Coordinates of N, CA and C in Angstrom, one line a residue:
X267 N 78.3 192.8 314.0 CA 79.2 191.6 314.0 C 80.6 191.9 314.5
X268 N 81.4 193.2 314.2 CA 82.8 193.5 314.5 C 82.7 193.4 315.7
X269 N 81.8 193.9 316.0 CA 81.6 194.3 317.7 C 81.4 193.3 318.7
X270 N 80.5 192.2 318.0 CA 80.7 190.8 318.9 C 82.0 190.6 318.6
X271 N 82.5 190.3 317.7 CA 83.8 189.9 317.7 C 85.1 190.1 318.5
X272 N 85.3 191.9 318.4 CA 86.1 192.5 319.8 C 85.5 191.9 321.0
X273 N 84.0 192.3 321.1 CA 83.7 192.0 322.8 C 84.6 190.5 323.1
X274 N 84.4 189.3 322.0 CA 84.6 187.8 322.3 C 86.4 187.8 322.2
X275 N 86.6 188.5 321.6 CA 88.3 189.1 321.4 C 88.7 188.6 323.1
X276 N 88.1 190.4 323.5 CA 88.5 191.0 324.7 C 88.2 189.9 326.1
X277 N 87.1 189.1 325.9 CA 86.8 188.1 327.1 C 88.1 186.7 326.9
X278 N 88.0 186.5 325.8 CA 88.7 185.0 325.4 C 90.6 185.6 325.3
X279 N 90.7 186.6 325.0 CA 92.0 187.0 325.1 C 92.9 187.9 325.8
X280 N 91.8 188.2 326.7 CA 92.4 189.5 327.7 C 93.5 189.3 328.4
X281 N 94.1 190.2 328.5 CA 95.9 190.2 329.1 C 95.9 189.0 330.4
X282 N 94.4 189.1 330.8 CA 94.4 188.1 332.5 C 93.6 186.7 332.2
X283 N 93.2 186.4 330.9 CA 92.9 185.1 330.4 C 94.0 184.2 330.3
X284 N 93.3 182.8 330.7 CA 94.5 181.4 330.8 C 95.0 181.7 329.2
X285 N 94.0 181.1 328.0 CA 94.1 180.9 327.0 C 94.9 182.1 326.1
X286 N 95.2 183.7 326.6 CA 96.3 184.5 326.1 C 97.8 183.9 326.6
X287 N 97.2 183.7 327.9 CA 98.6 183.3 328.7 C 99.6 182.2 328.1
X288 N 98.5 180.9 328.2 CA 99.2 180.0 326.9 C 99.6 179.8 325.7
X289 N 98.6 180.8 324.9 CA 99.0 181.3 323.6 C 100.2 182.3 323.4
X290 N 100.2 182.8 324.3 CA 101.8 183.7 324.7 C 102.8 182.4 324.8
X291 N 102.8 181.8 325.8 CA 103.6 181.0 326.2 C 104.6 180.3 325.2
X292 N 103.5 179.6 324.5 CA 104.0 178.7 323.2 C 104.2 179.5 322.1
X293 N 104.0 181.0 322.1 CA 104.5 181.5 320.9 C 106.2 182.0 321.2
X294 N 106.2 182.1 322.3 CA 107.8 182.1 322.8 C 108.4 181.1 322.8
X295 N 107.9 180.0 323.1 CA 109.0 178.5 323.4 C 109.2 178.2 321.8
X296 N 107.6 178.7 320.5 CA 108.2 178.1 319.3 C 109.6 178.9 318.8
X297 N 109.8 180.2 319.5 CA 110.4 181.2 318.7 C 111.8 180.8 319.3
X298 N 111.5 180.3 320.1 CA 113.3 180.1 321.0 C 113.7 178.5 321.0
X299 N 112.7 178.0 319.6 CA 113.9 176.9 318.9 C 114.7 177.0 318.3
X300 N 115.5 176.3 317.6 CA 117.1 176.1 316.6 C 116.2 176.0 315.5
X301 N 115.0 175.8 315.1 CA 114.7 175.6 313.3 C 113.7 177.2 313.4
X302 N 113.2 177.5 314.6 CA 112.9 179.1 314.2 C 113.8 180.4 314.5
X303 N 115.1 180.3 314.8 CA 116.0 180.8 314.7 C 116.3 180.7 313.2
X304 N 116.7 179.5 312.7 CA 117.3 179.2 311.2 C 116.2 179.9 310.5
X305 N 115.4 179.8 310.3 CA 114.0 180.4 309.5 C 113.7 182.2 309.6
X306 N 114.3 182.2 310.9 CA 114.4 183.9 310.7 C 115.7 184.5 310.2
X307 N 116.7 183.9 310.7 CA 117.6 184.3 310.3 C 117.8 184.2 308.5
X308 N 117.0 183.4 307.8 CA 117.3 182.9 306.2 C 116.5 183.8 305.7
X309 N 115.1 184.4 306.4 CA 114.6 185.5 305.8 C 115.0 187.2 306.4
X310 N 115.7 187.6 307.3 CA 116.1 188.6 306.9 C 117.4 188.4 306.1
X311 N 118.5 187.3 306.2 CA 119.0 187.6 304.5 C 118.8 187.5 303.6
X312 N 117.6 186.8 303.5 CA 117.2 187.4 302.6 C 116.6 188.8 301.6
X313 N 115.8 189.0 303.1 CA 115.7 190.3 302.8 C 116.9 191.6 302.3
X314 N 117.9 191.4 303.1 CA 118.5 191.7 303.1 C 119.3 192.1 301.2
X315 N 119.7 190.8 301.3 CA 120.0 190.4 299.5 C 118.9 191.6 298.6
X316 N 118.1 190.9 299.2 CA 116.8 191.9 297.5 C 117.1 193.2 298.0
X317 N 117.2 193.4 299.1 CA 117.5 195.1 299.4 C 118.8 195.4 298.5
X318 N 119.6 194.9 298.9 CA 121.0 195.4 298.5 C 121.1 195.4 296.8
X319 N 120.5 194.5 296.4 CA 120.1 194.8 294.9 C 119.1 195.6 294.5
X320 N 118.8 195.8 295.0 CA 118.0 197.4 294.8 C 118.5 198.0 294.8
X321 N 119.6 198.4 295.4 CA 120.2 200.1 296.1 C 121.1 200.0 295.2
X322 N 122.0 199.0 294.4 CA 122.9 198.7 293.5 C 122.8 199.4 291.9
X323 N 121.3 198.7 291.9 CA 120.6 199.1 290.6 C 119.3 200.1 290.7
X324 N 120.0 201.2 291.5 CA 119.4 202.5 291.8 C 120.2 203.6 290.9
X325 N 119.3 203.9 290.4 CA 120.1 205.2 289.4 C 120.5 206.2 290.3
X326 N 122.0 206.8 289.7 CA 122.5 207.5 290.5 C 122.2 209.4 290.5
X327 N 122.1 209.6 291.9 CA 121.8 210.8 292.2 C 122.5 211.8 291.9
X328 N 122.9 213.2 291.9 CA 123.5 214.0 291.4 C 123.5 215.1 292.7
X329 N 124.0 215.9 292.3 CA 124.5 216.9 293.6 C 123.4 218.3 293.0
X330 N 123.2 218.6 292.0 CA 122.9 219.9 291.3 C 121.9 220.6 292.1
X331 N 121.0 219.9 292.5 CA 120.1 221.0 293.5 C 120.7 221.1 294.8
X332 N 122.0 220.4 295.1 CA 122.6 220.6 296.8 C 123.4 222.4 296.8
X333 N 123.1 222.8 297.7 CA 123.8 224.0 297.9 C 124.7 223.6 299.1
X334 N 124.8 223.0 299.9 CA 125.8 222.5 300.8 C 126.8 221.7 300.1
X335 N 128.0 221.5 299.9 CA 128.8 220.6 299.8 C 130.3 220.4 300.7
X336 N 130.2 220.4 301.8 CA 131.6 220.6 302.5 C 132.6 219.8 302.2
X337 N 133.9 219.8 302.3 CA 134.9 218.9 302.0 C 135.3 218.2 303.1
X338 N 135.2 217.2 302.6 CA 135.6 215.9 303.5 C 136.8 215.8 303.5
X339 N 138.0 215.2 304.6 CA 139.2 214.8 304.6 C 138.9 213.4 305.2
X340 N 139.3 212.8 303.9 CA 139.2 210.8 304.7 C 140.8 210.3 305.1
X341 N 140.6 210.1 306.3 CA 141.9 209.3 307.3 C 142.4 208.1 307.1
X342 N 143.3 208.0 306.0 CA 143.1 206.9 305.8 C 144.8 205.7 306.5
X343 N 144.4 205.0 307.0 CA 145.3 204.6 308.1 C 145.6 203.3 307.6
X344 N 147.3 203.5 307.3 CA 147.8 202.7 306.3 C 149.1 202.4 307.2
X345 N 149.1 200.7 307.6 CA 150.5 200.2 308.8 C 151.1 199.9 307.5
X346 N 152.8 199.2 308.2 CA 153.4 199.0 306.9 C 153.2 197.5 306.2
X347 N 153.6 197.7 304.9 CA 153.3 196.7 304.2 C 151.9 196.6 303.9
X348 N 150.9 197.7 304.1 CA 149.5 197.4 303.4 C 149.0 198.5 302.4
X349 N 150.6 198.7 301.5 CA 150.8 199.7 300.7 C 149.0 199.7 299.2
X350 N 149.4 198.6 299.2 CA 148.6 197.7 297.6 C 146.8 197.9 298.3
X351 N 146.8 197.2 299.3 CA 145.5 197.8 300.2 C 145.5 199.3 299.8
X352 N 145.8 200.3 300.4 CA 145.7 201.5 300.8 C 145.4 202.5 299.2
X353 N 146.1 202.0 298.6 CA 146.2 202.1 296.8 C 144.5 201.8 296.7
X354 N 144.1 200.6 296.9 CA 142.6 200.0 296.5 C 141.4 201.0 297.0
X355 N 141.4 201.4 298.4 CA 141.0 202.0 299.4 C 141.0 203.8 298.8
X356 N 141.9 203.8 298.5 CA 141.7 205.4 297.7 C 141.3 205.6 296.5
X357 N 141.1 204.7 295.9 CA 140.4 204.7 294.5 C 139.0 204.7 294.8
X358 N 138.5 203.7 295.6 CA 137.3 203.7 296.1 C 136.9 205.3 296.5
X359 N 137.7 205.8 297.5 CA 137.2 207.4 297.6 C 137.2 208.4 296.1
X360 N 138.1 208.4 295.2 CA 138.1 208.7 294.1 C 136.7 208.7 293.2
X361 N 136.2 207.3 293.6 CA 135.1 207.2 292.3 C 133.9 207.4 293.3
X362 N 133.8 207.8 294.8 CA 132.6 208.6 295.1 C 132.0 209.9 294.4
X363 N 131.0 210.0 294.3 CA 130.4 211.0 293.5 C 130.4 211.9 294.3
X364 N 130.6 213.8 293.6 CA 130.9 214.8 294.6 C 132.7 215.0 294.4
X365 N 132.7 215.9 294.5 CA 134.5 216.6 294.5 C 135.1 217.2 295.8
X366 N 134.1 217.2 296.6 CA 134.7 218.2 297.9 C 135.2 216.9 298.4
X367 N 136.2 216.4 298.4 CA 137.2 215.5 299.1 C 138.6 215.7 298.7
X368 N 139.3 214.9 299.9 CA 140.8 215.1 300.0 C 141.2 214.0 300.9
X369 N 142.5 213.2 300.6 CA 142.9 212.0 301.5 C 144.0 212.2 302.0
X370 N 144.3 211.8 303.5 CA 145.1 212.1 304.4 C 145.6 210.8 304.6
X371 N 147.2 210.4 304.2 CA 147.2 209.1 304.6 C 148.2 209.1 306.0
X372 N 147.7 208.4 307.1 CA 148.2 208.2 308.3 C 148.8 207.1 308.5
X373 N 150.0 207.2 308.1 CA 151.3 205.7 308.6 C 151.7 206.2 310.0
X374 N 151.5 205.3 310.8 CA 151.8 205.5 312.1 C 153.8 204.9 312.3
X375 N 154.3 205.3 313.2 CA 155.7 205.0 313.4 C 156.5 205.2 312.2
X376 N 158.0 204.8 311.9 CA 159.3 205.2 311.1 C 158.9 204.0 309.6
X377 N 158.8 204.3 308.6 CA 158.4 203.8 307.4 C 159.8 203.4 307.1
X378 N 159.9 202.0 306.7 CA 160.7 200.8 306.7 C 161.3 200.9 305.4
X379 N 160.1 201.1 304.3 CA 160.1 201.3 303.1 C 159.6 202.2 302.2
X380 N 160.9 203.3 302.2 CA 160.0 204.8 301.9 C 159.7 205.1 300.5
X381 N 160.2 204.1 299.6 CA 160.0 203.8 297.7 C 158.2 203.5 297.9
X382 N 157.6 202.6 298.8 CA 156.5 202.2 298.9 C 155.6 202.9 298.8
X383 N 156.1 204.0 300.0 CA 154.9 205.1 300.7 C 155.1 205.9 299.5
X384 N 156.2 206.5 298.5 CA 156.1 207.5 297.9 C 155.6 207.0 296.3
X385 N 155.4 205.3 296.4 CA 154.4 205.1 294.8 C 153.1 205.3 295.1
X386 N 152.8 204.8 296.4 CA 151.7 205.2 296.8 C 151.2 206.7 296.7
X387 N 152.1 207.3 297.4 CA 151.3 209.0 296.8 C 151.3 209.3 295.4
X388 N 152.7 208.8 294.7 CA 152.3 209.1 293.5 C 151.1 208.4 292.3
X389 N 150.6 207.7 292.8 CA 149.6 206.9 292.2 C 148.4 207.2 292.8
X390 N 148.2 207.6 293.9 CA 147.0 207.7 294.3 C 146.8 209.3 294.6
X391 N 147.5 210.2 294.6 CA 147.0 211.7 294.8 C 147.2 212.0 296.0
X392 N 147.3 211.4 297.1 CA 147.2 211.2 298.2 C 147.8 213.2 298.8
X393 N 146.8 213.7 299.3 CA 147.4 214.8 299.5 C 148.3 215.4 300.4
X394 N 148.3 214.5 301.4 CA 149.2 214.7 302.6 C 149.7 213.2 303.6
X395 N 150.6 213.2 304.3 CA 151.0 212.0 305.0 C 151.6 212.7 306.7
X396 N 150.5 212.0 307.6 CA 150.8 212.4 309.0 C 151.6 210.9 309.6
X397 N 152.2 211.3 310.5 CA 152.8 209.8 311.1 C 152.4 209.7 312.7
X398 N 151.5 211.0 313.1 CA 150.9 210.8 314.3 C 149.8 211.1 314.1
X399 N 148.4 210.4 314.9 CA 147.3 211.0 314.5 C 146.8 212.6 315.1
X400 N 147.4 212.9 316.0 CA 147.1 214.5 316.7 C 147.7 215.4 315.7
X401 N 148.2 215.2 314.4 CA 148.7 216.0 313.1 C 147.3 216.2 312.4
X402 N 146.7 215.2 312.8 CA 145.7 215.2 311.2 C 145.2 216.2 311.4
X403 N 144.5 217.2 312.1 CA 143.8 218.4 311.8 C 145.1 219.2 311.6
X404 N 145.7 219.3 311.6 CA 146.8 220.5 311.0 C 146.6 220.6 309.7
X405 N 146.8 219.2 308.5 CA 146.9 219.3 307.6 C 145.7 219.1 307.4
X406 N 144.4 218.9 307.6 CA 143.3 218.5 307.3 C 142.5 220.1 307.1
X407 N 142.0 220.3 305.6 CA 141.3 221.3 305.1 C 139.8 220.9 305.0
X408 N 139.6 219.7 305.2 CA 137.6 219.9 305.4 C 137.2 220.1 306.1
X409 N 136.0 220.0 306.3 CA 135.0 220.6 307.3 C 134.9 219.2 308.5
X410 N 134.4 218.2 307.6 CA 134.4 217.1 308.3 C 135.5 215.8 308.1
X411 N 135.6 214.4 309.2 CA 136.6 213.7 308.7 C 136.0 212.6 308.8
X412 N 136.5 211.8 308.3 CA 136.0 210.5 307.8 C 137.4 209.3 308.2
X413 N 137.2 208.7 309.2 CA 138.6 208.0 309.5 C 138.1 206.1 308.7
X414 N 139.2 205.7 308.0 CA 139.2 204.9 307.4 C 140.4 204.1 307.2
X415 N 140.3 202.5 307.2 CA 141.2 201.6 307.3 C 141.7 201.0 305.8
X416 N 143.1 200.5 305.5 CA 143.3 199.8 304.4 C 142.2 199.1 304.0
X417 N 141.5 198.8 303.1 CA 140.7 197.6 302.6 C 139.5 198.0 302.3
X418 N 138.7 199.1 302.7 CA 137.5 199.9 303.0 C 137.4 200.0 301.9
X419 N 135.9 199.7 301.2 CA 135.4 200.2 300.2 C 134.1 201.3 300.3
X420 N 133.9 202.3 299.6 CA 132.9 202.9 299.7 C 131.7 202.9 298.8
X421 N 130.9 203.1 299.2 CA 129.2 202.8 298.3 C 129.2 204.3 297.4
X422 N 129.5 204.3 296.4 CA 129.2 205.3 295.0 C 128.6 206.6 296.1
X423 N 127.5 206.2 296.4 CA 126.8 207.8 296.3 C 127.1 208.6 298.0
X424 N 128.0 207.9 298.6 CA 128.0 208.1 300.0 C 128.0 209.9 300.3
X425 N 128.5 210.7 299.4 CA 129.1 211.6 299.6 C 127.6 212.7 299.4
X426 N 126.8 211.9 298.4 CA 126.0 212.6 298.3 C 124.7 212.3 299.3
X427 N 124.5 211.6 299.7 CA 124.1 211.1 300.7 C 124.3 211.9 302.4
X428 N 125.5 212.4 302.2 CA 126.2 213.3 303.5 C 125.6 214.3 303.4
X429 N 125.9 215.2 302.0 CA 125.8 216.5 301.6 C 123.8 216.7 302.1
X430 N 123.1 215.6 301.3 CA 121.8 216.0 302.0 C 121.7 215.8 303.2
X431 N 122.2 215.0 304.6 CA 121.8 215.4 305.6 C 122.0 216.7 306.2
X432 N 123.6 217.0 305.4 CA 123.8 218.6 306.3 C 123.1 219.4 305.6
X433 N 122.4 219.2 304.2 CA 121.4 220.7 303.9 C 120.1 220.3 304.8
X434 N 119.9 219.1 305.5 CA 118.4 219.1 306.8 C 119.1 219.7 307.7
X435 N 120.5 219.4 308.0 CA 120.4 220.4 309.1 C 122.2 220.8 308.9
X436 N 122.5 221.6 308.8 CA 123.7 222.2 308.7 C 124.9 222.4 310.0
X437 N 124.0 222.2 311.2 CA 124.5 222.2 312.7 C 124.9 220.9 313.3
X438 N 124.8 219.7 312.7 CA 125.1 218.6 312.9 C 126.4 218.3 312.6
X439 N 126.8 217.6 313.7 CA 128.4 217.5 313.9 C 129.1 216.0 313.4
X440 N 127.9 215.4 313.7 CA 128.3 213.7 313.3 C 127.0 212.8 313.0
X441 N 127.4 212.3 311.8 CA 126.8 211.4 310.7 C 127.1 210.6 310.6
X442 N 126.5 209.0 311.0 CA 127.1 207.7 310.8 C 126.3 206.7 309.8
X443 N 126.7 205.8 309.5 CA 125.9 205.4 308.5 C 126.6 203.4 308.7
X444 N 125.2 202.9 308.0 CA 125.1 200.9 308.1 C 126.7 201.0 307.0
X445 N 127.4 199.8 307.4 CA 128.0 199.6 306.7 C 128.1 197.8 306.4
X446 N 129.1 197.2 306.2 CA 129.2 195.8 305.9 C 130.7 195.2 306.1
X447 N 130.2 194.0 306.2 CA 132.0 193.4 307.3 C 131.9 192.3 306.0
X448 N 133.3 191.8 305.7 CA 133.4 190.6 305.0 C 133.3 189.2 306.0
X449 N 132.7 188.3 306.0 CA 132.6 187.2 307.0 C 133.3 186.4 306.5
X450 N 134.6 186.3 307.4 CA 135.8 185.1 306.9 C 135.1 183.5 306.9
X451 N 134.5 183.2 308.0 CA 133.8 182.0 307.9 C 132.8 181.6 306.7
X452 N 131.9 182.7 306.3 CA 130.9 182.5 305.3 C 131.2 182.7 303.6
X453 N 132.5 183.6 304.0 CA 133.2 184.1 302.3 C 132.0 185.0 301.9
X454 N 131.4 185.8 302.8 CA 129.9 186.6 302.1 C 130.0 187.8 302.6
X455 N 129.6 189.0 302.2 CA 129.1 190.5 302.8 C 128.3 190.2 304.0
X456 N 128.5 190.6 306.0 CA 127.3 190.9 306.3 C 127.3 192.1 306.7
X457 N 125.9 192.5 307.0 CA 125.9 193.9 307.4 C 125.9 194.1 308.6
X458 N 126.0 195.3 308.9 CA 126.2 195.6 310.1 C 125.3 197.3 310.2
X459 N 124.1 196.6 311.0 CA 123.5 197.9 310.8 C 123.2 198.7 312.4
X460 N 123.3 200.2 312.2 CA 123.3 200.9 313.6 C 121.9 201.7 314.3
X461 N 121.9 201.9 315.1 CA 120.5 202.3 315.9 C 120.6 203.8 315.0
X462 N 119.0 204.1 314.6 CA 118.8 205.3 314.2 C 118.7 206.7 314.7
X463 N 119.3 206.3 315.9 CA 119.3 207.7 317.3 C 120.7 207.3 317.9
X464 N 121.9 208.4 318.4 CA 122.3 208.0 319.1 C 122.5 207.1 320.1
X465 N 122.8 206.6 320.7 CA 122.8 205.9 321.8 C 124.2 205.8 322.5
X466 N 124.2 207.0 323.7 CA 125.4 206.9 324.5 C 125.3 206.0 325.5
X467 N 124.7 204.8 325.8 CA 124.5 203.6 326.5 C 125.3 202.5 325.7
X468 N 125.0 203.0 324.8 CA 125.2 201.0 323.6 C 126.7 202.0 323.2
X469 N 126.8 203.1 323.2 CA 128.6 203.2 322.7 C 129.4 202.7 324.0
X470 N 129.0 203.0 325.4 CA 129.7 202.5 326.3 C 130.2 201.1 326.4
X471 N 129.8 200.0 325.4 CA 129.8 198.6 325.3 C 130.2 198.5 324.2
X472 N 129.9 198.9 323.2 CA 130.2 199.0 321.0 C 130.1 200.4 320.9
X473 N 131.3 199.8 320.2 CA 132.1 201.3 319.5 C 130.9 201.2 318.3
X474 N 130.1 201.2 318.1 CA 129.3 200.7 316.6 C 129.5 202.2 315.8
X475 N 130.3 203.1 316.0 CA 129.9 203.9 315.1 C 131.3 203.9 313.9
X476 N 132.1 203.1 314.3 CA 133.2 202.3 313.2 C 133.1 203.9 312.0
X477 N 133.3 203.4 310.6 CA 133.1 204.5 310.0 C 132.1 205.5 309.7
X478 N 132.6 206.9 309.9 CA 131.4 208.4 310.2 C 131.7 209.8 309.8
X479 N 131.2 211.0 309.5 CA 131.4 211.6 309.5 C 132.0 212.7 310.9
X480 N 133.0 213.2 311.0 CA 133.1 214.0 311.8 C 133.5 215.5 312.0
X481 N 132.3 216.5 312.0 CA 133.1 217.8 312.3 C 134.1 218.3 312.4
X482 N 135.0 218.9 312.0 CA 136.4 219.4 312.5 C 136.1 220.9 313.5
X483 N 135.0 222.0 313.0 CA 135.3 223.2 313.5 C 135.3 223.0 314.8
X484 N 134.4 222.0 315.6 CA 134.2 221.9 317.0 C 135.6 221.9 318.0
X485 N 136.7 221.2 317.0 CA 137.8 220.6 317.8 C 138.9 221.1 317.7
X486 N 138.7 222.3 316.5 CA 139.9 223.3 316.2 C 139.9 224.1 317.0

C-alpha cells in the first residue's frame, strides 16, 4: 500500500507535473498576502513570549564544575549627562552570576560635570575611566571585553554561559550572543536574533554583532 502511494506521489507530484507546479504556485501567492504575513508574524511572537518565559523561570546555573573562568572587562560607554543610565547599566553587570568581572567606564571628550562622573564611580565601583577608546586595553586586566552602552541590561546567567563556551573551546576569540531592542513604537521587548555561524558577508551590510565577547591577548 505505502508503495502505491509513493509511486502515485511521485507521478501526480513530480518536480515536472502541472499539478506540483500549481500547488507550488498558490502556496506562494497564499504566503505573500498581508493576513499570512500577520499570522506568521503573531505566531513566532508568540513563540517567542513562551520561550522567553521559560528561560526566565529556569533555575539558575552555577559555575562549580567550570574550570575556565576568565575576567571580563565590560566597556561601558557613558556620553555626558547619561550619568543615572550608566549607574543602572552597572548594576546589571554586578548582579551577573560569576566574579571574574571589572568595568571600564569610557566618557569620550572633556567632562562638563566632574561631581557627576565621580558619584558615579563612587556608587558603582567602577574600576577605571578612559576618555579615549585606544586607552581601554591599557587599563583593561581581562582576557576578554565586552563593549556596552548606557541603558544595557544583562540576562543573570550571561557570564556563565561565556565561561562554558570557552571550556568547548578555549582558542576562541569571539562570542556573540541574541539579544533584545526596546521597540519605541510597540512599548515591547523585540529580539534580535543572529546567524549561528559567522558570517563575513552579512557583517559587510549589519554590524549584527552589537554586544560580544572579545579577546584581548590577540590585540596586545
Amino acid at each position: 500500500m505505502i508503495t502505491l502511494l509513493n509511486k502515485l506521489r511521485k507521478w501526480f507530484l513530480s518536480p515536472d507535473s502541472r499539478l506540483e507546479l500549481g500547488l507550488r504556485t498558490l502556496y506562494h501567492k497564499i504566503l505573500a498576502t498581508r493576513l499570512a504575513f500577520l499570522l506568521q508574524d503573531w505566531l513566532a511572537k508568540r513563540s517567542y513570549r513562551k520561550w522567553r518565559r521559560k528561560r526566565i523561570n529556569h533555575p539558575k546555573e552555577t559555575i562549580e564544575n567550570l574550570v575556565k573562568t576568565p575576567t571580563v572587562s565590560f566597556v561601558l560607554f557613558c556620553p555626558e549627562g547619561m550619568t543615572s543610565k550608566a549607574q543602572a547599566t552597572n548594576q546589571s553587570i554586578k548582579n551577573l552570576q560569576g566574579e571574574s568581572r571589572e568595568v571600564i567606564l569610557f566618557v569620550p571628550g572633556e567632562v562638563q560635570n566632574q561631581d557627576n562622573l565621580s558619584a558615579v564611580q563612587a556608587k558603582s565601583d567602577i574600576r577605571s575611566v578612559v576618555r579615549q577608546i585606544e586607552d581601554v586595553l591599557d587599563v583593561a586586566n581581562g582576557e576578554f571585553l565586552v563593549f556596552c552602552a548606557t541603558g544595557d541590561q544583562f540576562y543573570d546567567p550571561l557570564l556563565i554561559r561565556f565561561y562554558q563556551s570557552v571550556e568547548k573551546d578555549s582558542s576562541i576569540d569571539l562570542i556573540y550572543y541574541d539579544c533584545e531592542y526596546f521597540d519605541v513604537t510597540s512599548g515591547k521587548m523585540a529580539p534580535y536574533f543572529k546567524p549561528g555561524k559567522i558570517s563575513p558577508e552579512l557583517l559587510l551590510s549589519v554590524n549584527y554583532l552589537s554586544r560580544g565577547f572579545f579577546r584581548t591577548d590577540a590585540a596586545r
